[in-house]
Short mmCIF file of C-alpha atoms and ligand atoms in Angstrom, two decimals:
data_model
loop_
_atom_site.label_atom_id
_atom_site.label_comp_id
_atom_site.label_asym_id
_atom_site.label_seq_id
_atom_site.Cartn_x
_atom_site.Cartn_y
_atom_site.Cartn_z
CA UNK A 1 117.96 96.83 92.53
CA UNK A 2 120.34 95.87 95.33
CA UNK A 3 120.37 92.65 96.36
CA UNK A 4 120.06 91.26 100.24
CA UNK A 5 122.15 88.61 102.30
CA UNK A 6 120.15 85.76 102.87
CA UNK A 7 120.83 83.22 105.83
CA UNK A 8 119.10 80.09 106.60
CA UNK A 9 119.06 80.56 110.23
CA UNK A 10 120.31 83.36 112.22
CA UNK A 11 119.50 84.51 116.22
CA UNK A 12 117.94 87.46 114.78
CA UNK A 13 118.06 89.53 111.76
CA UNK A 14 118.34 92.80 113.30
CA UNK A 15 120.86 91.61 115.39
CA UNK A 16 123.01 90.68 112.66
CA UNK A 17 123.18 94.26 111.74
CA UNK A 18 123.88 95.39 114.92
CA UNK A 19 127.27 93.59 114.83
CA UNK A 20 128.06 93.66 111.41
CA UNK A 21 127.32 97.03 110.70
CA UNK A 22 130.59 98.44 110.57
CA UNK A 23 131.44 96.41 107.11
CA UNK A 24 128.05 97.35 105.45
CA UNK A 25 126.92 99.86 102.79
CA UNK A 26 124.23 102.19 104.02
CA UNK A 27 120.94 100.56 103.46
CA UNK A 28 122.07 96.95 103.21
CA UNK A 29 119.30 94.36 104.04
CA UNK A 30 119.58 90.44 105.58
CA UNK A 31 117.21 88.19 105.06
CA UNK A 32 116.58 85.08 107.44
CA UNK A 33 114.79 81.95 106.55
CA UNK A 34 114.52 81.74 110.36
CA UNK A 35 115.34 83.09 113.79
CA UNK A 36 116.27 81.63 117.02
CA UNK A 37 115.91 84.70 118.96
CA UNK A 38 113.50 86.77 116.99
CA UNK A 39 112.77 89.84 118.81
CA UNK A 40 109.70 91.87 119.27
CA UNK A 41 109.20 95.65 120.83
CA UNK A 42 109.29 95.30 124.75
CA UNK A 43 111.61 92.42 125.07
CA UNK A 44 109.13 90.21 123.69
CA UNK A 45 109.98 87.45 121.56
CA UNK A 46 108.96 87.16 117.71
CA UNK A 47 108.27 83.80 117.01
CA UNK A 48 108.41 82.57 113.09
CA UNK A 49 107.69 79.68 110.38
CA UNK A 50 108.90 78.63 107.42
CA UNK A 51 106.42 80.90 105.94
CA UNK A 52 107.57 84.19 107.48
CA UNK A 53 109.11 87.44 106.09
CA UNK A 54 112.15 88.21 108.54
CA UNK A 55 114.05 91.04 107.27
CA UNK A 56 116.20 94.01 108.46
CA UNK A 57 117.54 96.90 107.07
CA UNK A 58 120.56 98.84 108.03
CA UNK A 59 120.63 102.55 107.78
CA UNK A 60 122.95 105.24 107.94
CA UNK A 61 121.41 108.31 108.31
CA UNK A 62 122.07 111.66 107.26
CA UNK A 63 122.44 114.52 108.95
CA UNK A 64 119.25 116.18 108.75
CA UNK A 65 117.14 113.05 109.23
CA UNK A 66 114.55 113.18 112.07
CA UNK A 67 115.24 109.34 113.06
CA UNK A 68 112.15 109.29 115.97
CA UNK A 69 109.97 109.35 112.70
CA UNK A 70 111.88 106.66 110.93
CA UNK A 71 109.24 103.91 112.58
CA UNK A 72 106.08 105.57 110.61
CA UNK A 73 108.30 105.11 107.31
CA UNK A 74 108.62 101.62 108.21
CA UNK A 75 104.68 101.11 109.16
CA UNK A 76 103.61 103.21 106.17
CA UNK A 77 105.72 100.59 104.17
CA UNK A 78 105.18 97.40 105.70
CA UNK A 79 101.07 98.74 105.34
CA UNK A 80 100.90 99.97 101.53
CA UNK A 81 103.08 96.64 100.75
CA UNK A 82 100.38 94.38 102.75
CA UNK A 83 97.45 96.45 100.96
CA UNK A 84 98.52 95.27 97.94
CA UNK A 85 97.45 91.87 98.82
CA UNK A 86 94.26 92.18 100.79
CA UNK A 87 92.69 95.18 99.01
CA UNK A 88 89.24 94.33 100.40
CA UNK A 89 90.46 93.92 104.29
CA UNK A 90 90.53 95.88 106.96
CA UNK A 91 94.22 96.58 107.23
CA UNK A 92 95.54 99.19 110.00
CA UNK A 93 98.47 100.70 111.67
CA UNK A 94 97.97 100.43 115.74
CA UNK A 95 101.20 102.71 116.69
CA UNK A 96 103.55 102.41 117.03
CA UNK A 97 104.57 99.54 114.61
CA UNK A 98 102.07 96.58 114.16
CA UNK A 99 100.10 96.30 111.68
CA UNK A 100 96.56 94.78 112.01
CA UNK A 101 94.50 92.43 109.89
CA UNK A 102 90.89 92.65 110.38
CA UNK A 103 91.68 93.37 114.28
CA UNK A 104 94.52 90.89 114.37
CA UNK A 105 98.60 91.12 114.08
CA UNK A 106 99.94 90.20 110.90
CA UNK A 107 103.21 92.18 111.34
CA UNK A 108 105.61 93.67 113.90
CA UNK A 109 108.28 96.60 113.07
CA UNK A 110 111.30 96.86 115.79
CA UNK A 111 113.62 99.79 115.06
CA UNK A 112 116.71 100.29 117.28
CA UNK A 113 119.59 102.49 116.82
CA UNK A 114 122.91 103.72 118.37
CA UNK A 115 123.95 106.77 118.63
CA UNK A 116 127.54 107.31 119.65
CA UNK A 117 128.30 111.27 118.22
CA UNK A 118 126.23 111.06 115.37
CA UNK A 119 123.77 107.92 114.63
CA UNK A 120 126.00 104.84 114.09
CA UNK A 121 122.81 102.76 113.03
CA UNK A 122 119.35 102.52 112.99
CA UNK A 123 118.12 99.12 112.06
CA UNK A 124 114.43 98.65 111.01
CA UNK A 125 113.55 94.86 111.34
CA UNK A 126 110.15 93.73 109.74
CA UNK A 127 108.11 90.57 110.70
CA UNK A 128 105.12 89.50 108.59
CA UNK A 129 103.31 86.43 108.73
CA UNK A 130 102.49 85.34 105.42
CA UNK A 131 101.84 81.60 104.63
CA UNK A 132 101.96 80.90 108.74
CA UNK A 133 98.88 77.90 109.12
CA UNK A 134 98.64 78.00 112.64
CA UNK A 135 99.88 80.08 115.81
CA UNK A 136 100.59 78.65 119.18
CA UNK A 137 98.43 78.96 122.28
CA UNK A 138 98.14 82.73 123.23
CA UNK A 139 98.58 83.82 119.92
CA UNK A 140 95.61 82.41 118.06
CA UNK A 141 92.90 84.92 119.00
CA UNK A 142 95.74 87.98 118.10
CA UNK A 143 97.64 86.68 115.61
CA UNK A 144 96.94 86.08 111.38
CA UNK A 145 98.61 85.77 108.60
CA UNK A 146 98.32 86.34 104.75
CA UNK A 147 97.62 82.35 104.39
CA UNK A 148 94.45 82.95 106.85
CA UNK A 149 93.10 85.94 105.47
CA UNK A 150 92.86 84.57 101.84
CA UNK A 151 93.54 81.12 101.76
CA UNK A 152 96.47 81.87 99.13
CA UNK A 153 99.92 80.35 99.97
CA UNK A 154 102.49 83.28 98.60
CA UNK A 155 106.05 83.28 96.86
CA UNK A 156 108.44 85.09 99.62
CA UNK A 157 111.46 85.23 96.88
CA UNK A 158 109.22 87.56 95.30
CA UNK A 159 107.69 89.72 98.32
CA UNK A 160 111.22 90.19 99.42
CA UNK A 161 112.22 92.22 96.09
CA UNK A 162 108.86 93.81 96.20
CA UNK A 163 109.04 95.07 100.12
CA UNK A 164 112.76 96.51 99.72
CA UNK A 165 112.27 98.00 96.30
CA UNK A 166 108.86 100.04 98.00
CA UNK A 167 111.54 100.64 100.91
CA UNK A 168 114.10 102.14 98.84
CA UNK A 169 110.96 104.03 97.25
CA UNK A 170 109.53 105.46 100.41
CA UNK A 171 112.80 105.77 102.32
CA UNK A 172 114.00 108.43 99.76
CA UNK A 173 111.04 110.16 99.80
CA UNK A 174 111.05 110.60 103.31
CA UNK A 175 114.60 112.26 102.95
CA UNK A 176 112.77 115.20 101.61
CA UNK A 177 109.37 115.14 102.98
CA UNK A 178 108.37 113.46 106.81
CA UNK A 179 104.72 115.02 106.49
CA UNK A 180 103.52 112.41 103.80
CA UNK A 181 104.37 109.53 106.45
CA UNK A 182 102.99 111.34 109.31
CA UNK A 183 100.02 111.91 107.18
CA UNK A 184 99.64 108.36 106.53
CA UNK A 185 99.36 107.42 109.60
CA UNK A 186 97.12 109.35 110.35
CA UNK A 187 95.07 108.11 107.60
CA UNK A 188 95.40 104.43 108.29
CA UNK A 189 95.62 104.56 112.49
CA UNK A 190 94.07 101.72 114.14
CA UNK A 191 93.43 104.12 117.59
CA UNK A 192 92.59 107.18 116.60
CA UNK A 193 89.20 107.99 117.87
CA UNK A 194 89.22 104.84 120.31
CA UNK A 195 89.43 104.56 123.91
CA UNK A 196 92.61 102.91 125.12
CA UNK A 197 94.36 101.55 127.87
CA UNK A 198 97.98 102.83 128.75
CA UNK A 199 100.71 102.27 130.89
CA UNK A 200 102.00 105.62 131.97
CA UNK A 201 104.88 105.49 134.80
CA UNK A 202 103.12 101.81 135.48
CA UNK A 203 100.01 103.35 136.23
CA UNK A 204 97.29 101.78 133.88
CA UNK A 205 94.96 104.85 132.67
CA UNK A 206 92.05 104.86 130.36
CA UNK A 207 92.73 107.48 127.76
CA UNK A 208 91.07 108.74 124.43
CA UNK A 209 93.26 108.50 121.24
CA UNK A 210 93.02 111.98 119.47
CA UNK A 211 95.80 111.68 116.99
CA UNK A 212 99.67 111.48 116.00
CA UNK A 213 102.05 114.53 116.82
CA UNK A 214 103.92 116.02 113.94
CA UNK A 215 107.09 114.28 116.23
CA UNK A 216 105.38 110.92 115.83
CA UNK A 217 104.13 110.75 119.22
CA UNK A 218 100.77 109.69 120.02
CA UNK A 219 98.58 112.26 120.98
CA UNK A 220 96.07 111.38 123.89
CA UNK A 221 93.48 112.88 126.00
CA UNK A 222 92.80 111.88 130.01
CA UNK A 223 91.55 114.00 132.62
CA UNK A 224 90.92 116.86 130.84
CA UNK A 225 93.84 117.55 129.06
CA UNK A 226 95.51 116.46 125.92
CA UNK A 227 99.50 114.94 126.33
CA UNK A 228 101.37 113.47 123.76
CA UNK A 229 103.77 110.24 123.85
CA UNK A 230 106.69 108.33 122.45
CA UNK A 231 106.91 105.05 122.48
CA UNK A 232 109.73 104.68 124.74
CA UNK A 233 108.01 106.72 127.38
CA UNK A 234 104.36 104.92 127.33
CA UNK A 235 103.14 101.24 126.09
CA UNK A 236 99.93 100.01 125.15
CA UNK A 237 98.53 97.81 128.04
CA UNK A 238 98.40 94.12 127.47
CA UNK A 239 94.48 94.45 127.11
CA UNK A 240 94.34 97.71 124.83
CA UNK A 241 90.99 97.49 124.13
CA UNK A 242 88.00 96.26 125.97
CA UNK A 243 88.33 93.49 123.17
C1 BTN B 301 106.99 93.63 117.46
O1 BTN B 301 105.90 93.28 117.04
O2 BTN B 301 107.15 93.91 118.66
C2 BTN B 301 108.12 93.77 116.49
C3 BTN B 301 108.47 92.47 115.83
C4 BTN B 301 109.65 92.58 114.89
C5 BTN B 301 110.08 91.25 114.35
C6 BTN B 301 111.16 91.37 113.32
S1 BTN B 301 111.46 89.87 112.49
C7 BTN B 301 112.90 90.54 111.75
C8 BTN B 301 113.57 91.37 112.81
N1 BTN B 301 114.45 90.55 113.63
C9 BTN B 301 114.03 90.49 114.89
O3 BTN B 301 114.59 89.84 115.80
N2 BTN B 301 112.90 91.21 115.04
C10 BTN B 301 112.51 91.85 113.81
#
């Protein structure tokens, strides 16, 4: 099992592999005990305790890999890992890359890459909130945590060598086979079948969820006719649901 770098304190996990890639072996991993500038999708910022998992993983890829599905390896992992814990919840995937406790963010996936002739990086950075007590203000009514859910405080040492090990796992699957991961998904979507709000070119439209492309796009349906999106060309509105 490889081992990761682990830093006290760092701006950002994902960050650090965006500067340091250069001296790193494909699929390297840093570990942060916290961030100062912890990022979420969107610009948003991704705010941690002590009792966080902060964790990014640089990869290299080949060739052949279709990197736009890359993000529904990462949610199929960062899910299956978290099911492991809460068998009896309601755990989902809202696309493109939080996952939901009963209804409520437990964890955030924010993939970015460069791409110069070929891919020079893509770095997956995970966020889950594990043995977080308490969220500030705005967050309480979105955000949970492990520690909420089940009243169990959790060994990170150990759910760090767990989560890369099932990363490793899925990530070389996925080499060889995208469907399963698309399938997945599928399987565990949060939207599909729900009514939604998007942002499309900054208009706000209500549209119905009818599934995820075989590109990894969601696919939706508005006045009359089904169009599917990446997440770089659409976001969720801040309201989603009627919630
Ligand atoms: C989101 O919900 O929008 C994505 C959140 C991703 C947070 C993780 S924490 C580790 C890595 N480093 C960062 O700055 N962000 C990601």
């Amino acid at each position: 099992m490889r081992k990761y770098k682990y830093f006290k304190e760092l701006t950002s996990t994902n960050d650090y592999l965006k500067t340091n890639y250069r001296d790193l072996p494909n699929l390297s991993v840093v570990v942060a005990g916290h961030q100062t500038k912890g990022r979420g999708r969107l610009s948003r910022e991704w705010l941690d305790d002590a009792g966080s998992i902060l964790l990014s993983i640089f990869i290299k890829p080949k060739e052949n890999i279709k990197i736009n599905l890359i993000p529904l390896v990462a949610s199929t992992v960062v899910h299956k890992f978290l099911k492991s814990y809460c068998i009896n919840d309601n755990l989902k995937i809202k696309w493109p890359n939080d996952i939901l406790l009963n209804g409520k963010k437990i964890a955030g996936i924010l993939v970015e890459s460069k791409y110069t002739n070929s891919f020079d990086y893509v770095v997956v950075g995970i966020g889950i909130n594990v043995n977080t007590e308490c969220f500030a203000g705005d967050l309480i009514p979105k955000a949970t945590s492990l520690y909420l859910s089940t009243n169990d405080k959790y060994d990170l040492k150990k759910m760090y060598d767990e989560l890369i090990k099932l990363f490793y796992e899925e990530y070389a699957l996925f080499e060889n086979d995208v469907f399963r991961f698309i399938e997945y998904n599928r399987k565990q979507s949060a939207m599909i079948g729900e009514e939604v709000f998007l942002d499309i070119d900054g208009k706000i439209r209500e549209v119905e969820v009818i599934g995820i492309s075989d590109g990894g796009e969601l696919e939706v349906k508005y006045d009359g006719e089904v169009k599917s999106f990446s997440s770089g060309e659409v976001t969720l509105s801040k309201n989603y649901n009627k919630e």
